[in-house]
Short mmCIF file of C-alpha atoms in Angstrom, two decimals:
data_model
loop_
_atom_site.label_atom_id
_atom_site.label_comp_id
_atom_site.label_asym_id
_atom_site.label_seq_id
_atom_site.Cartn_x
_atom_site.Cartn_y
_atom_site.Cartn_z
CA UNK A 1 10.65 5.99 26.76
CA UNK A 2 14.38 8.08 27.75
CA UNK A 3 15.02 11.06 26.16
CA UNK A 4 17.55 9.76 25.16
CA UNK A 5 15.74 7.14 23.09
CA UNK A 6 13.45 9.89 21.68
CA UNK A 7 16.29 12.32 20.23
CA UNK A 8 18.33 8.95 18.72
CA UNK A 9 14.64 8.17 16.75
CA UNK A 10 14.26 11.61 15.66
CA UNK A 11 17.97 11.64 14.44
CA UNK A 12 17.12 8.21 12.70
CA UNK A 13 14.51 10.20 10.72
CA UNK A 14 16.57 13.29 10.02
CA UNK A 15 19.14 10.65 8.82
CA UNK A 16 16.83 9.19 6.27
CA UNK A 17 14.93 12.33 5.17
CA UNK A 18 18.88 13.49 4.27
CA UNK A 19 18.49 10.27 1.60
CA UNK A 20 16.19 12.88 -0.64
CA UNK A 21 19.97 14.63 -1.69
CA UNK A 22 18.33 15.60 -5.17
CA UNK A 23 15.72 17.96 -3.89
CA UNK A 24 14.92 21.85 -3.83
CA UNK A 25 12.27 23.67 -1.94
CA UNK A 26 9.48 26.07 -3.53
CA UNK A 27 7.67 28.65 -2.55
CA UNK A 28 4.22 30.24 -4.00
CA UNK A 29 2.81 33.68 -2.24
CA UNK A 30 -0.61 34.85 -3.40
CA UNK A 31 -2.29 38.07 -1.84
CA UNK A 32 -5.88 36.44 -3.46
CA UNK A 33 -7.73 34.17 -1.19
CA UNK A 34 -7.07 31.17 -2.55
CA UNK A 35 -8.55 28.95 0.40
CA UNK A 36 -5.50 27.00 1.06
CA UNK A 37 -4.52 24.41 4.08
CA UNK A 38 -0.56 24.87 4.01
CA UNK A 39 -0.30 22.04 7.10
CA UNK A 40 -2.04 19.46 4.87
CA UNK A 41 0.61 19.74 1.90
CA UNK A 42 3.42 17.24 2.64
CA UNK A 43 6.89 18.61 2.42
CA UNK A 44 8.01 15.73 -0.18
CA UNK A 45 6.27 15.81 -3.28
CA UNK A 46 6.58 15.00 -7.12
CA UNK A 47 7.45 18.25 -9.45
CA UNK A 48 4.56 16.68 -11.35
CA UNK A 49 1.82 16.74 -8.45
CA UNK A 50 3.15 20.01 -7.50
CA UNK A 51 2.41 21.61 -11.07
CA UNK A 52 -1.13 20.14 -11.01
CA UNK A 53 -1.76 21.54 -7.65
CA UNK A 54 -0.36 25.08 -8.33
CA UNK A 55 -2.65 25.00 -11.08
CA UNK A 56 -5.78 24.14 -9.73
CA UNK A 57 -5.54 26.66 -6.56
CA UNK A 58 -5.00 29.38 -9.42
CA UNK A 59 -7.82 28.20 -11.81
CA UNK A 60 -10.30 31.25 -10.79
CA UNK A 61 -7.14 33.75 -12.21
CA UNK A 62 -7.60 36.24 -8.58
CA UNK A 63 -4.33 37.99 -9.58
CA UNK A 64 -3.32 40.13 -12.19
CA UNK A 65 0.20 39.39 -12.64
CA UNK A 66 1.63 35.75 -12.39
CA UNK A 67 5.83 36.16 -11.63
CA UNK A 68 7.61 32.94 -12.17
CA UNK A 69 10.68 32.84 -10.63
CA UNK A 70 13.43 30.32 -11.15
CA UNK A 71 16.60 29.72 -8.93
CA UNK A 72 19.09 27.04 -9.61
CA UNK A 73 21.66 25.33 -7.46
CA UNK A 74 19.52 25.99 -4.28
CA UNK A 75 18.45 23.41 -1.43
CA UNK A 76 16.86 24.06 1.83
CA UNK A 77 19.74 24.51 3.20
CA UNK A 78 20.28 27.46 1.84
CA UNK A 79 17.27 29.46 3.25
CA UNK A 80 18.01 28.55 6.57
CA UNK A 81 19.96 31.59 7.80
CA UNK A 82 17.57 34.56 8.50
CA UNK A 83 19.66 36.49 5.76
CA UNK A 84 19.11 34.84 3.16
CA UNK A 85 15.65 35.56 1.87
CA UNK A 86 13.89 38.72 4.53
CA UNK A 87 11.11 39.62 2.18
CA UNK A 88 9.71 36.08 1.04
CA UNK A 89 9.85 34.98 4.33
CA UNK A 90 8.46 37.83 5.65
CA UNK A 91 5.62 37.31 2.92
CA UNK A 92 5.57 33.48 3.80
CA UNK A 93 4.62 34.20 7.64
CA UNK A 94 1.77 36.58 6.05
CA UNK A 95 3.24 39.99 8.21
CA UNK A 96 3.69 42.31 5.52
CA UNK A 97 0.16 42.75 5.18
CA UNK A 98 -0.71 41.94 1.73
CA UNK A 99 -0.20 38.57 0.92
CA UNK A 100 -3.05 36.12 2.12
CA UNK A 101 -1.73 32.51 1.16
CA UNK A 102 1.07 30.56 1.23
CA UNK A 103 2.65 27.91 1.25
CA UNK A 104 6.59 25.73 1.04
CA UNK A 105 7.45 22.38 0.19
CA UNK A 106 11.05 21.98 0.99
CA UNK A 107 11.76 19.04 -1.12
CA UNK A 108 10.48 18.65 -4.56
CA UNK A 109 11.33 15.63 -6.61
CA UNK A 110 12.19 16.55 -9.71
CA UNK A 111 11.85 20.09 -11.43
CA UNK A 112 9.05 22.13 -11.63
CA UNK A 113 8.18 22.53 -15.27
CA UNK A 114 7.85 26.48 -15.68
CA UNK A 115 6.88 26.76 -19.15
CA UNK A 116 3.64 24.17 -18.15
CA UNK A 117 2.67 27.12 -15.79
CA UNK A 118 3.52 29.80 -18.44
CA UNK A 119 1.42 28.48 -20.49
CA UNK A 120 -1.24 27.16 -18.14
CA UNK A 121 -1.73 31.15 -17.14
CA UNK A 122 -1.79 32.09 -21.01
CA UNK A 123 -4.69 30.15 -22.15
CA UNK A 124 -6.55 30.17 -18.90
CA UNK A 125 -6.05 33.55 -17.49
CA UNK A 126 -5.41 35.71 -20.62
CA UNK A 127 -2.01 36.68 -19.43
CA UNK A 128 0.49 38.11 -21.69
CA UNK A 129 4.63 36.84 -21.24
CA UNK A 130 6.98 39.18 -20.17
CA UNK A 131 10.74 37.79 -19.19
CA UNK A 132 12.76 39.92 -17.01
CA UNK A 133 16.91 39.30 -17.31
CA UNK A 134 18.00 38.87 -13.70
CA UNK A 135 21.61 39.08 -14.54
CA UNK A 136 21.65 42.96 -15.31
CA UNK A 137 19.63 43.77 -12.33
CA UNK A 138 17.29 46.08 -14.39
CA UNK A 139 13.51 45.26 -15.55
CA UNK A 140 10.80 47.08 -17.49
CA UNK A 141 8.40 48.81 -15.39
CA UNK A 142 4.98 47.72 -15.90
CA UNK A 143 2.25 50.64 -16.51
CA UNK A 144 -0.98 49.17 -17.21
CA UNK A 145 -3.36 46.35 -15.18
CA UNK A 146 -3.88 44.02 -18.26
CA UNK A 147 -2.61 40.27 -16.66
CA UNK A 148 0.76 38.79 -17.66
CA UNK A 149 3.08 36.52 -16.51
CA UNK A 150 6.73 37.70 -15.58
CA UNK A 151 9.14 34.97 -16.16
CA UNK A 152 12.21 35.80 -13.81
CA UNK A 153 15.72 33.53 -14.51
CA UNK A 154 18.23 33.40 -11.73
CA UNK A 155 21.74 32.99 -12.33
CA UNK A 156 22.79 29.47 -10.94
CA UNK A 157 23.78 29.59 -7.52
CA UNK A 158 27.21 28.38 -7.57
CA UNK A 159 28.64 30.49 -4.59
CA UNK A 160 31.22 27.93 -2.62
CA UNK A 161 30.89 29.45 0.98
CA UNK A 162 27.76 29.56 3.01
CA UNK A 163 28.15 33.16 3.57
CA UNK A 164 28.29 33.84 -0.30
CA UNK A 165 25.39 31.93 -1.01
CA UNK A 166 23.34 33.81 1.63
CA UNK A 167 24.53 37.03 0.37
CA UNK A 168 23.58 36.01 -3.20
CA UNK A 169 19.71 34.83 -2.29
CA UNK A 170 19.78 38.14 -0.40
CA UNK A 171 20.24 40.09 -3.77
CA UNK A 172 17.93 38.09 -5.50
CA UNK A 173 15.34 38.38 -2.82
CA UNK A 174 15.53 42.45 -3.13
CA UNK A 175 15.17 42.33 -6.41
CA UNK A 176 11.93 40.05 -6.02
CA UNK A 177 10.92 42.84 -3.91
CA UNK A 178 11.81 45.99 -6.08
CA UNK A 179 9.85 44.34 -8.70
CA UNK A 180 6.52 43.59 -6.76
CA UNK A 181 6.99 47.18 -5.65
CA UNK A 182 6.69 48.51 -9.06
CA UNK A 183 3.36 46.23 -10.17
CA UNK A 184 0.80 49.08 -10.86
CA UNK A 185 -1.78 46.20 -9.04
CA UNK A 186 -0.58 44.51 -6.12
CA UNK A 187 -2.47 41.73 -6.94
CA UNK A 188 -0.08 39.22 -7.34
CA UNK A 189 0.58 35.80 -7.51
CA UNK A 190 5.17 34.38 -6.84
CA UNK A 191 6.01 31.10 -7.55
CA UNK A 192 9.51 30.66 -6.54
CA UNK A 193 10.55 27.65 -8.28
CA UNK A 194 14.49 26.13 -7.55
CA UNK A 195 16.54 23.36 -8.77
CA UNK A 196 19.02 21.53 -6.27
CA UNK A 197 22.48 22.20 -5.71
CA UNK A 198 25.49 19.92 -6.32
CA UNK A 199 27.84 21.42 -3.72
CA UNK A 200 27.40 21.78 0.12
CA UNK A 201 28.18 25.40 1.41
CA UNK A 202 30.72 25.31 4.06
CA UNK A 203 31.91 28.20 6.13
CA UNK A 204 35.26 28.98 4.84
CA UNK A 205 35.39 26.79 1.83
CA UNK A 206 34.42 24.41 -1.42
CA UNK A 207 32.34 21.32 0.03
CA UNK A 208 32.36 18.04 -1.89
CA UNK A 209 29.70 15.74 -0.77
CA UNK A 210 26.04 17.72 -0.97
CA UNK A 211 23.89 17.77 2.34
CA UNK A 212 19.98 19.30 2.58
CA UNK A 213 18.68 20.62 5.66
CA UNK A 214 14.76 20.29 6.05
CA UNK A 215 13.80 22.75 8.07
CA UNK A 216 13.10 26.09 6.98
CA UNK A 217 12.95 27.84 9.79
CA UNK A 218 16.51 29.05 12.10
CA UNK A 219 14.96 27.34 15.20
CA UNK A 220 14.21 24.34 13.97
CA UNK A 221 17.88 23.84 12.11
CA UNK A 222 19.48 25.48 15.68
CA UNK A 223 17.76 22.81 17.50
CA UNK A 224 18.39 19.99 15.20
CA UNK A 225 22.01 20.82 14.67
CA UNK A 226 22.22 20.90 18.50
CA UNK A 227 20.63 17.74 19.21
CA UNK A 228 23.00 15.86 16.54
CA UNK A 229 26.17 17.48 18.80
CA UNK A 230 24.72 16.33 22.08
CA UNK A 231 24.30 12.72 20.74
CA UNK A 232 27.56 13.08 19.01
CA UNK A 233 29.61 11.12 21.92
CA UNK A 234 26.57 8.72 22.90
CA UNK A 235 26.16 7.15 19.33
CA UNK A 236 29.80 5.73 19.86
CA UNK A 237 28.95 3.39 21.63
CA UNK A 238 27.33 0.14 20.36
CA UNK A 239 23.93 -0.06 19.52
CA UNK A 240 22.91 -2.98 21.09
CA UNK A 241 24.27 -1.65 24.77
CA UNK A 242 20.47 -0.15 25.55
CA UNK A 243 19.11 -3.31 23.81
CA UNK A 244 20.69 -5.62 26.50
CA UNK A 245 20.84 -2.89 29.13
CA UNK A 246 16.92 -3.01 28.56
CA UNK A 247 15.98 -6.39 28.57
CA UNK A 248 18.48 -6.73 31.61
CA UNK A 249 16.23 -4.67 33.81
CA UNK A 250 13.15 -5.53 32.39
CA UNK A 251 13.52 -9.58 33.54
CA UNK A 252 14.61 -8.53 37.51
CA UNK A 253 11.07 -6.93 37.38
CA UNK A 254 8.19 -9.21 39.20
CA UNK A 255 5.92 -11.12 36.88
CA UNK A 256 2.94 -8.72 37.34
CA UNK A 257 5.07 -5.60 36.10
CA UNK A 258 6.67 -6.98 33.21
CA UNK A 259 2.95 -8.11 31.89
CA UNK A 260 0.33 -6.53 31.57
CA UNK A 261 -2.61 -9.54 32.26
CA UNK A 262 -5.86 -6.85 32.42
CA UNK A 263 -5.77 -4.49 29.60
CA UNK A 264 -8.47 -2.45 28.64
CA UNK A 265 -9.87 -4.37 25.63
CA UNK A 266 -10.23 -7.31 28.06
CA UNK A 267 -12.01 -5.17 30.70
CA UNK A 268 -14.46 -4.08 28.21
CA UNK A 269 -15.16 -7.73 26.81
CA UNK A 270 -15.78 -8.74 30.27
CA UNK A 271 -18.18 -5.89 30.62
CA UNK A 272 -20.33 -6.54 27.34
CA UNK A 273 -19.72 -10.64 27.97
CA UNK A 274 -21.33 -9.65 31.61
CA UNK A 275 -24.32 -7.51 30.44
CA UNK A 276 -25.15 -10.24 27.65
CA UNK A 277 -24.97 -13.07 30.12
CA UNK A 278 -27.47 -10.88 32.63
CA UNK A 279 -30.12 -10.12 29.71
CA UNK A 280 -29.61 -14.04 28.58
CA UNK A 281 -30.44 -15.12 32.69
CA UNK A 282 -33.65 -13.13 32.39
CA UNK A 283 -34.98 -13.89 29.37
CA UNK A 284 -34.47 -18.22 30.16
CA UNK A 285 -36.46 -16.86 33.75
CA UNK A 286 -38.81 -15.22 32.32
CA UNK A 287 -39.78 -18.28 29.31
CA UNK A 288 -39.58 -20.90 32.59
CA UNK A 289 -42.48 -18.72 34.29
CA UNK A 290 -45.12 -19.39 32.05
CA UNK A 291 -48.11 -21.35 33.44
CA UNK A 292 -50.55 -22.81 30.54
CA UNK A 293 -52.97 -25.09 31.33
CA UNK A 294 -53.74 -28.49 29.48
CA UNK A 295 -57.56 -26.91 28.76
CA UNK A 296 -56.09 -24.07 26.71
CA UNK A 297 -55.21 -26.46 23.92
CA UNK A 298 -58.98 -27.96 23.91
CA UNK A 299 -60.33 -27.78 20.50
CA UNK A 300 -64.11 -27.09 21.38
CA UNK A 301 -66.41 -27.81 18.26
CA UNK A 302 -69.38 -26.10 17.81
CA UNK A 303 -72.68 -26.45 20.43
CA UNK A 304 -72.00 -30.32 20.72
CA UNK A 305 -68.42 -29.10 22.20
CA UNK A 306 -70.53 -26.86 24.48
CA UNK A 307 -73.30 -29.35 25.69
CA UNK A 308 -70.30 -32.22 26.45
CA UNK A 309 -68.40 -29.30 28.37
CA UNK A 310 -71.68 -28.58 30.86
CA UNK A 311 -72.37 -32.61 31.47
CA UNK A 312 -68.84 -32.58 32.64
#
C-alpha cells in the first residue's frame, strides 16, 4: 500500500474519532504503587466504567490525601500546547520523582461523578472532606497526616482564544502544584476530572462549531495537523480516481501476478495431505505382507487330534 493510501486511512480515523465532540479527558497521578497497565486502558470510555475503575485501583487506601479536582469547559484540545499544564504532565511522564502511576483517558463519555468518589474515599478509606475555593486562589494549609479528601472546583473554562485558555490551565495547574507542595505527606493520590467544552479556541478569536484533538502529546497533534495540510490539495480530487487508477493497472498485469494460485495454507495442506498419504501406503504394505498358513486355523482336539496328525 502508497503512502499516500496510509495517511488518507489514518485521516479517515482521525475524522471519525472527531464524531466523540461531547468528550473531556482525565487524568489520575498516584505516588503509591498501584500496579497499573496505562497502555491497556482505552482512551474512550464510559464516566461510569471509569468511576468503577478509579475505585478499585484505590481500594487498599496507599495515600493519605485524595485531591479531587474538577475543570469544566475543557477538551483535549486544550492540553495540547506544552503550556498549558507543565506540572501534571511532568507528573504524568513520572520525571518529577515522586509520583509512581498514571494514567489519561482523553475522551470520557459522560461526567465523572465526583461526589461517588468523595464518598467512596469516606467510607472506605476514613478520609475526612475538605473543599478548597479555586476562585480566590488561597487554601487552608493542611498540618496533620490524618487522610482526607480535598475537593478542588475550577472556574469554567470559558476563555475564547487558544492562548487564553492555555494561560488559564497554566494558573490552575500552579495552583495544583502549590497545593501538593504544602501536603505535610506527599503521599498523594490527583484525580483531575473535566467536563467538555462548547466552544473551539481559535487563535485570535470566538469559535462556533467545537472540535477535540486526541492526542495529548505536541508531537503527535504537530504531526497530525501536518499530515491533514499535506493531504489538503490531494483529497480534492474524486475518490474513486485511485479506485479506477488501481484496478486499471492491476488487469495489464499477467495472470500469475494478479493471483496468487499457491498460498501458504495450500502448501501446508499439501504437506500434511502428503505425509498422511505416505503413512496410509505403508500401513496397506505392510497388512498385504502377511503370510498365514491354512494349518494355523486347524482346530486340533485333544490326543485323537494328535494320533490323526502323526498317521498323516
Amino acid at each position: 500500500m502508497r503512502v499516500r493510501d496510509i495517511a488518507s486511512l489514518l485521516l479517515g480515523c482521525a475524522g471519525a474519532a472527531h464524531a466523540f465532540k461531547d468528550t473531556s479527558p482525565l487524568f489520575f497521578l498516584s505516588t503509591a504503587d498501584l500496579q497499573i497497565i496505562p497502555d491497556s486502558l482505552p482512551q474512550i470510555q464510559q464516566a461510569s466504567d471509569l468511576t468503577g475503575y478509579i475505585s478499585a485501583i484505590s481500594s487498599r487506601c496507599l495515600s493519605t490525601t485524595y485531591i479531587i479536582a474538577s475543570q469544566p469547559g475543557v477538551n483535549a484540545a486544550d492540553f495540547a500546547s506544552r503550556h498549558s499544564a507543565p506540572h501534571l504532565k511532568k507528573g504524568l511522564a513520572k520525571k518529577d520523582g515522586i509520583v509512581r502511576e498514571s494514567f489519561s483517558v482523553t475522551d470520557v463519555v459522560g461526567q465523572i461523578d465526583a461526589d461517588q468518589l468523595q464518598v467512596f474515599f469516606e467510607k472506605q478509606c476514613g478520609a475526612g472532606i475538605m473543599h478548597v475555593d479555586a476562585s480566590t486562589g488561597s487554601f487552608e494549609v493542611v498540618d496533620d497526616a490524618k487522610p482526607r479528601v480535598i475537593r478542588v472546583n475550577f472556574p469554567p473554562l470559558t476563555q475564547a482564544t487558544h492562548k487564553d485558555r492555555v494561560s488559564k490551565l497554566a494558573e490552575n495547574d500552579a495552583f495544583l502544584s502549590s497545593l501538593i507542595s504544602t501536603l505535610p505527606s506527599q503521599q498523594y493520590t490527583l484525580i483531575l476530572t473535566t467536563t467538555p467544552s462548547t466552544n473551539q479556541p481559535s487563535e485570535n478569536g470566538p469559535a462556533t462549531h467545537p472540535q477535540n484533538q486526541y492526542e495529548f502529546s505536541d508531537s503527535s497533534a504537530l504531526h497530525h495537523m501536518d499530515l491533514k495540510r499535506s493531504l489538503s490539495s490531494n483529497n480534492r480530487a474524486s475518490p474513486n480516481t485511485d479506485t479506477r487508477a488501481a484496478k486499471g493497472n492491476s488487469s495489464s498485469l499477467p495472470l500469475f501476478q494478479r493471483y496468487q494460485y499457491f498460498t501458504p495454507g495450500i502448501f501446508m495442506g499439501l504437506l500434511v495431505t502428503a505425509l498422511l498419504g505416505s503413512i496410509l501406503l505403508v500401513a496397506m504394505y505392510a497388512l498385504g505382507s502377511l503370510k498365514v498358513s491354512y494349518v494355523a486355523f486347524e482346530k486340533e482336539m485333544g490326543p485323537q487330534g494328535a494320533a490323526g496328525k502323526k498317521q498323516q
